[in-house]
C-alpha positions as semicolon CSV with decimal commas, in nm:
position;residue;x (nm);y (nm);z (nm)
1;M;9,575;11,205;7,541
2;D;9,940;11,122;7,452
3;S;9,873;10,980;7,096
4;L;9,620;11,224;7,033
5;F;9,905;11,513;7,078
6;S;10,138;11,289;6,864
7;S;9,854;11,257;6,596
8;I;9,848;11,643;6,547
9;L;10,209;11,670;6,591
10;N;10,270;11,428;6,304
11;T;9,978;11,615;6,109
12;V;10,115;11,980;6,109
13;A;10,511;11,921;6,224
14;P;10,611;11,584;6,116
15;L;10,928;11,479;6,270
16;R;11,254;11,491;6,029
17;L;11,622;11,537;6,089
18;R;11,796;11,796;6,109
19;K;12,133;11,910;6,166
20;I;12,157;12,222;6,401
21;K;12,442;12,464;6,457
22;E;12,539;12,401;6,837
23;N;12,467;12,708;7,064
24;S;12,749;12,908;7,182
25;L;12,922;12,752;7,496
26;T;13,087;13,087;7,581
27;P;12,844;13,338;7,648
28;W;13,065;13,566;7,779
29;Y;13,177;13,617;7,397
30;N;13,064;14,006;7,336
31;E;13,131;14,266;7,086
32;H;13,421;14,388;7,217
33;T;13,586;14,100;7,249
34;R;13,486;14,020;6,863
35;T;13,612;14,341;6,749
36;L;13,932;14,262;6,887
37;K;13,991;13,922;6,740
38;R;13,883;14,048;6,408
39;A;14,169;14,282;6,499
40;A;14,430;14,056;6,576
41;R;14,343;13,801;6,290
42;K;14,332;14,113;6,046
43;M;14,737;14,171;6,165
44;E;14,797;13,802;6,135
45;R;14,675;13,828;5,784
46;S;14,889;14,110;5,739
47;W;15,221;13,942;5,884
48;R;15,139;13,620;5,671
49;K;15,137;13,786;5,361
50;T;15,379;14,050;5,383
51;K;15,629;13,860;5,653
52;L;15,679;14,222;5,757
53;E;15,802;14,237;6,168
54;V;15,618;14,510;6,230
55;F;15,297;14,295;6,149
56;R;15,434;14,030;6,345
57;I;15,455;14,275;6,671
58;D;15,117;14,405;6,599
59;W;14,997;14,070;6,557
60;R;15,145;13,947;6,896
61;E;15,005;14,264;7,050
62;S;14,645;14,295;6,920
63;N;14,651;13,885;7,013
64;L;14,732;13,973;7,345
65;S;14,475;14,240;7,426
66;Y;14,230;14,014;7,276
67;R;14,321;13,732;7,515
68;K;14,336;13,962;7,854
69;A;14,002;14,115;7,754
70;L;13,853;13,731;7,684
71;K;13,975;13,638;8,045
72;T;13,828;13,921;8,207
73;A;13,496;13,938;8,018
74;R;13,483;13,564;8,139
75;S;13,584;13,629;8,492
76;D;13,320;13,922;8,506
77;Y;13,041;13,697;8,337
78;F;13,099;13,434;8,603
79;S;13,134;13,693;8,881
80;S;12,784;13,834;8,795
81;L;12,644;13,522;8,753
82;L;12,751;13,420;9,127
83;E;12,622;13,795;9,270
84;E;12,306;13,743;9,124
85;N;12,246;13,371;9,246
86;K;12,394;13,421;9,569
87;H;12,088;13,339;9,755
88;N;12,020;13,025;9,519
89;P;12,232;12,743;9,624
90;K;12,123;12,478;9,362
91;Y;12,238;12,701;9,096
92;L;12,571;12,877;9,258
93;F;12,670;12,431;9,321
94;N;12,557;12,356;8,986
95;T;12,791;12,632;8,838
96;V;13,091;12,556;9,028
97;A;13,044;12,211;8,926
98;K;13,033;12,291;8,563
99;L;13,377;12,523;8,615
100;T;13,592;12,272;8,799
101;K;13,458;11,935;8,633
102;N;13,691;11,679;8,521
103;K;13,678;11,676;8,128
104;A;13,845;11,370;8,111
105;S;13,578;11,182;8,276
106;T;13,272;11,299;8,068
107;G;13,147;11,164;7,746
108;V;13,176;10,784;7,848
109;D;12,998;10,585;7,584
110;I;12,842;10,301;7,806
111;S;12,672;10,162;7,526
112;Q;12,981;10,035;7,389
113;Q;13,021;9,834;7,735
114;H;12,717;9,752;7,834
115;S;12,352;9,694;7,648
116;S;12,077;9,812;7,799
117;N;11,943;9,436;7,886
118;D;12,277;9,414;8,105
119;F;12,196;9,723;8,317
120;M;11,822;9,613;8,317
121;N;11,952;9,314;8,457
122;Y;12,191;9,458;8,669
123;F;11,974;9,691;8,844
124;T;11,704;9,374;8,918
125;S;11,945;9,159;9,016
126;K;12,086;9,384;9,286
127;I;11,741;9,443;9,464
128;D;11,630;9,088;9,461
129;T;12,001;9,010;9,609
130;I;11,933;9,252;9,867
131;R;11,580;9,146;9,955
132;D;11,699;8,743;9,969
133;K;11,932;8,865;10,288
134;I;11,715;9,064;10,469
135;V;11,549;8,863;10,769
136;T;11,235;8,818;10,736
137;M;11,002;8,983;10,976
138;Q;10,611;8,975;10,954
139;T;10,499;9,285;10,978
140;S;10,587;9,665;11,083
141;A;10,307;9,702;11,273
142;I;10,562;9,576;11,548
143;V;10,772;9,879;11,540
144;S;10,430;10,086;11,545
145;H;10,374;9,989;11,914
146;Q;10,722;10,052;11,994
147;I;10,753;10,422;11,878
148;A;10,597;10,759;11,964
149;C;10,239;10,886;11,783
150;Y;10,368;11,125;11,511
151;R;10,024;11,351;11,504
152;S;9,741;11,395;11,721
153;P;9,414;11,168;11,638
154;E;9,167;11,414;11,519
155;E;9,468;11,530;11,270
156;Q;9,420;11,343;10,934
157;F;9,514;11,373;10,597
158;H;9,181;11,264;10,413
159;S;9,190;11,411;10,046
160;F;9,390;11,630;9,790
161;S;9,250;11,969;9,712
162;T;9,219;12,042;9,302
163;I;9,378;12,309;9,202
164;G;9,304;12,632;8,956
165;E;9,456;12,721;8,596
166;E;9,678;12,978;8,772
167;E;9,827;12,725;8,983
168;L;9,918;12,471;8,690
169;Y;10,002;12,749;8,484
170;K;10,279;12,857;8,756
171;L;10,365;12,522;8,821
172;V;10,427;12,449;8,435
173;K;10,611;12,787;8,356
174;S;10,850;12,717;8,664
175;S;10,967;12,373;8,603
176;K;11,266;12,307;8,407
177;P;11,168;12,186;8,055
178;T;11,333;11,866;8,057
179;T;11,179;11,617;7,806
180;C;11,136;11,272;7,870
181;M;11,133;11,008;7,569
182;L;10,810;10,907;7,683
183;D;10,659;11,254;7,636
184;P;10,437;11,287;7,346
185;I;10,560;11,688;7,278
186;P;10,877;11,847;7,382
187;S;10,775;12,010;7,702
188;K;10,947;12,312;7,584
189;L;10,651;12,321;7,329
190;L;10,430;12,238;7,578
191;K;10,520;12,547;7,771
192;E;10,477;12,784;7,433
193;V;10,120;12,631;7,387
194;L;9,995;12,609;7,729
195;P;9,689;12,848;7,706
196;E;9,568;12,661;7,460
197;V;9,606;12,314;7,632
198;I;9,589;12,399;8,013
199;D;9,183;12,310;8,008
200;P;9,280;11,918;7,964
201;L;9,566;11,887;8,152
202;L;9,396;12,065;8,420
203;T;9,097;11,811;8,407
204;I;9,373;11,497;8,419
205;I;9,542;11,665;8,733
206;N;9,243;11,724;8,913
207;S;9,071;11,392;8,816
208;S;9,374;11,224;8,966
209;L;9,364;11,379;9,268
210;S;9,000;11,341;9,346
211;L;8,971;10,993;9,202
212;G;9,283;10,871;9,378
213;Y;9,448;10,709;9,105
214;V;9,740;10,787;8,889
215;P;9,710;10,732;8,523
216;K;9,901;10,403;8,374
217;T;10,113;10,619;8,122
218;F;10,257;10,815;8,451
219;K;10,389;10,552;8,616
220;L;10,648;10,402;8,309
221;A;10,996;10,523;8,399
222;V;11,287;10,528;8,172
223;I;11,593;10,476;8,332
224;K;11,916;10,630;8,254
225;P;12,222;10,503;8,415
226;L;12,445;10,742;8,573
227;I;12,788;10,677;8,689
228;K;12,820;10,743;9,077
229;K;13,171;10,916;9,062
230;P;13,380;11,042;8,734
231;Q;13,677;10,836;8,813
232;L;13,478;10,511;8,853
233;D;13,528;10,220;8,631
234;P;13,258;10,268;8,367
235;K;13,290;9,908;8,268
236;E;13,190;9,792;8,585
237;L;12,803;9,787;8,605
238;V;12,837;9,802;9,022
239;N;12,967;10,155;8,918
240;Y;12,625;10,263;8,812
241;R;12,283;10,415;8,972
242;P;11,936;10,387;8,795
243;I;11,822;10,741;8,731
244;S;11,428;10,742;8,665
245;N;11,315;11,008;8,366
246;L;10,931;11,039;8,413
247;P;10,673;11,189;8,170
248;F;10,675;11,580;8,202
249;L;10,304;11,588;8,320
250;S;10,372;11,327;8,600
251;K;10,633;11,522;8,754
252;I;10,370;11,815;8,739
253;L;10,116;11,618;8,906
254;E;10,374;11,494;9,188
255;K;10,484;11,852;9,248
256;V;10,105;11,923;9,315
257;V;10,075;11,604;9,554
258;S;10,456;11,687;9,720
259;S;10,336;12,047;9,803
260;Q;9,986;11,971;9,996
261;L;10,136;11,664;10,163
262;Y;10,469;11,869;10,245
263;S;10,228;12,190;10,406
264;F;10,002;11,914;10,623
265;L;10,367;11,739;10,779
266;E;10,474;12,077;10,866
267;K;10,138;12,218;11,039
268;N;10,173;11,871;11,262
269;G;10,513;11,891;11,292
270;I;10,574;11,552;11,159
271;C;10,896;11,570;10,993
272;E;11,171;11,468;11,142
273;D;11,362;11,748;11,328
274;F;11,742;11,534;11,283
275;Q;11,668;11,485;10,932
276;S;11,854;11,785;10,657
277;G;11,757;11,575;10,374
278;F;11,532;11,696;10,124
279;R;11,377;11,979;10,335
280;P;11,358;12,383;10,252
281;Y;11,604;12,538;10,483
282;H;11,792;12,203;10,528
283;S;12,127;12,079;10,382
284;T;12,478;11,890;10,409
285;E;12,598;12,220;10,558
286;T;12,338;12,203;10,878
287;A;12,401;11,854;10,914
288;L;12,783;11,873;10,941
289;I;12,758;12,211;11,165
290;R;12,542;12,012;11,445
291;V;12,698;11,699;11,424
292;T;13,092;11,906;11,473
293;N;12,923;12,092;11,726
294;D;12,827;11,847;11,969
295;L;13,151;11,632;11,950
296;L;13,373;11,958;11,978
297;L;13,135;12,034;12,283
298;S;13,197;11,721;12,430
299;S;13,521;11,732;12,345
300;D;13,573;12,037;12,539
301;C;13,421;11,863;12,856
302;G;13,708;11,606;12,849
303;C;13,477;11,328;12,696
304;I;13,548;11,067;12,433
305;S;13,309;11,032;12,151
306;L;13,217;10,733;11,964
307;L;13,044;10,833;11,580
308;V;12,876;10,546;11,431
309;L;12,797;10,605;11,003
310;L;12,518;10,385;10,876
311;D;12,478;10,424;10,513
312;L;12,144;10,233;10,346
313;S;12,224;9,992;10,050
314;A;12,000;10,104;9,762
315;A;11,804;10,323;9,958
316;F;11,541;10,409;9,753
317;D;11,514;10,105;9,539
318;T;11,425;9,884;9,863
319;I;11,140;10,036;9,991
320;D;10,894;9,803;10,038
321;H;10,525;9,970;9,945
322;N;10,322;9,783;10,196
323;I;10,504;9,901;10,488
324;L;10,553;10,240;10,326
325;L;10,179;10,251;10,277
326;H;10,146;10,125;10,620
327;R;10,338;10,410;10,779
328;L;10,168;10,677;10,547
329;E;9,833;10,591;10,703
330;N;9,951;10,468;11,072
331;F;10,225;10,743;11,170
332;V;10,107;11,013;10,915
333;G;9,742;10,982;10,902
334;I;9,651;10,964;10,549
335;N;9,366;10,772;10,479
336;G;9,064;10,824;10,190
337;S;9,119;10,918;9,863
338;A;9,482;11,037;9,964
339;L;9,584;10,698;10,060
340;A;9,429;10,557;9,752
341;W;9,655;10,827;9,549
342;F;9,950;10,680;9,718
343;K;9,822;10,312;9,653
344;S;9,775;10,369;9,272
345;Y;10,095;10,589;9,232
346;L;10,315;10,245;9,410
347;S;10,110;9,981;9,216
348;D;10,137;9,879;8,871
349;R;10,470;10,063;8,800
350;H;10,756;9,970;8,460
351;Q;11,084;10,074;8,368
352;F;11,333;10,028;8,126
353;V;11,663;10,125;8,042
354;A;11,776;10,329;7,777
355;V;12,140;10,338;7,638
356;N;12,199;10,587;7,355
357;E;11,872;10,524;7,155
358;E;11,864;10,146;7,268
359;V;11,580;10,001;7,492
360;S;11,565;9,740;7,728
361;Y;11,289;9,514;7,804
362;R;11,017;9,669;8,067
363;S;11,034;9,513;8,419
364;Q;10,816;9,579;8,675
365;V;10,883;9,750;9,013
366;Q;10,810;9,559;9,295
367;Y;10,996;9,771;9,546
368;G;11,117;10,154;9,595
369;V;11,023;10,481;9,458
370;P;11,181;10,632;9,160
371;Q;11,497;10,823;9,171
372;G;11,478;11,160;8,995
373;S;11,104;11,209;9,084
374;V;10,955;11,473;9,298
375;L;10,791;11,274;9,554
376;G;11,044;11,019;9,587
377;P;11,254;11,213;9,820
378;L;10,959;11,275;10,055
379;L;10,808;10,944;10,073
380;F;11,203;10,826;10,144
381;T;11,185;11,069;10,472
382;L;10,844;10,935;10,566
383;Y;10,913;10,579;10,553
384;M;11,205;10,620;10,770
385;L;11,003;10,825;11,047
386;P;11,002;10,546;11,301
387;L;11,410;10,554;11,306
388;G;11,472;10,858;11,530
389;D;11,250;10,722;11,835
390;I;11,415;10,386;11,784
391;I;11,721;10,594;11,871
392;R;11,621;10,829;12,084
393;K;11,468;10,564;12,351
394;H;11,868;10,446;12,395
395;G;11,977;10,823;12,455
396;V;12,183;10,843;12,177
397;S;12,249;11,143;11,965
398;F;12,188;11,144;11,604
399;H;12,147;11,353;11,222
400;C;12,052;11,221;10,944
401;Y;12,083;11,342;10,601
402;A;11,868;11,136;10,335
403;D;11,965;10,749;10,364
404;D;12,305;10,863;10,570
405;T;12,253;10,828;10,960
406;Q;12,520;10,959;11,218
407;L;12,481;10,806;11,532
408;Y;12,689;10,929;11,866
409;I;12,740;10,920;12,193
410;S;13,004;11,067;12,448
411;S;13,136;10,988;12,768
412;Q;13,421;11,060;13,025
413;P;13,713;10,813;13,000
414;G;13,637;10,446;13,180
415;E;13,237;10,497;13,155
416;T;13,193;10,198;12,906
417;Y;12,863;10,149;12,967
418;Q;12,792;10,452;12,762
419;F;12,910;10,311;12,441
420;E;12,725;10,012;12,541
421;K;12,395;10,202;12,449
422;L;12,520;10,292;12,114
423;A;12,612;9,897;12,056
424;E;12,232;9,797;12,182
425;C;12,086;10,112;11,970
426;I;12,203;9,939;11,660
427;V;12,127;9,600;11,758
428;D;11,747;9,761;11,812
429;I;11,773;9,908;11,460
430;K;11,864;9,559;11,321
431;K;11,569;9,404;11,517
432;T;11,314;9,702;11,466
433;G;11,360;9,687;11,073
434;F;11,621;9,886;10,860
435;R;11,788;9,674;10,628
436;G;12,113;9,688;10,430
437;H;12,325;9,944;10,645
438;R;12,697;9,996;10,588
439;C;12,844;10,081;10,915
440;H;13,187;10,256;10,981
441;Q;13,311;10,390;11,291
442;I;13,500;10,685;11,417
443;Q;13,635;10,758;11,759
444;S;13,711;11,134;11,855
445;V;13,933;11,231;12,128
446;S;14,029;11,609;12,257
447;R;14,427;11,666;12,160
448;S;14,518;11,722;12,552
449;D;14,363;11,355;12,638
450;G;14,492;11,192;12,321
451;H;14,757;11,014;12,542
452;C;14,490;10,825;12,787
453;S;14,383;10,488;12,749
454;H;14,036;10,484;12,615
455;P;13,794;10,200;12,589
456;D;13,810;9,946;12,299
457;P;13,559;10,037;12,024
458;V;13,245;9,921;12,025
459;R;13,257;9,590;11,812
460;I;12,983;9,659;11,541
461;Q;12,924;9,390;11,249
462;T;13,046;9,588;10,973
463;R;12,791;9,494;10,713
464;W;12,415;9,347;10,774
465;W;12,081;9,266;10,604
466;I;11,773;9,330;10,774
467;S;11,415;9,363;10,700
468;T;11,204;9,694;10,754
């Protein structure tokens, strides 16, 4: 399919280099501001030609009017934009981020610091290092006997449903026109010619769903190194995370699978109630409100609270495929061609790093799910399903956001045994298998009790590596 598209394009529209004019970066610039700018420039030319004071004054006043109108137009543009999208948090966040970003931190030419092979070697060795430090365990089946069942026995997800032209059309049209270097044609062009090619695309999607097979070309990812924070040193490889760019059509297929799987999870109540990441109507705000509210209520009752923050190291990249498949089958109830599809999706994946037109060698993906994929976040939350019941067994409160877990417990002053529960919970998590946590603890007391003596904070190793 890809070669056919490329062949046709090379015939009817051969690739040529053209220098294009960059689109306007000031969409608020309108006819009114353009007229004022012309008037100001006209006064400026008159003054420079005659050096008369009257033209200098007119130029100054015209220039002030232009700048004031430009500022007002910019303000009105963004006010209207925010008002129109007030129910779209993602769009609002991206808009605010663009307005407040540090311009000095952008435009780092990472290719001058490191080659694509340097990045590929680092990302690969990082996962190998984490895996080497993991305590080996026989199988995650040990965990399955210690946690609650997530579904009734009769609820099974045997196969995916095929889709029709209308559903595929809506999915493609509603998707962002992001193009990967692996795409045979730009996704924007694909959207324009969609009515002409929708039949073969539909055949590819439905064949994958029915046969439980993911095409090999859909399992190749282009890794784009992304610096974690703008203020970090771009010369240090440790400050980058690998983001996978996948073919446009593969993301459409993942959207179909994700939609059907999530409907099954919601219908059967399989999702973790206290996981606020990657779910509709959940966010960092819901996680923060719940944890803060619980701590404040405990403080009002005169209790001391201990909050432990757990952060998984390289969470997406260190997922064990065999354990993930085991949980999909035994905890979620996926089997048949649906399970075969996930086995195909996770197996024989490859990736390479691309940095400013330089590409690295290809590396086989042994662990993890792609960061930047559609299915990755959902599969990660299913991978983490046993964690909730392990924590509940100890009577410890918790809340998760993606790979960050907050454990907290409250007690009256002097009741140190409550804090011992928290320590035992963390030890149990370590034994039953969630690897690579960074661990931090915070003690919370009310202002009125700040002078009281409190038990020593629970002694917890700050970093440990465990198998899943």
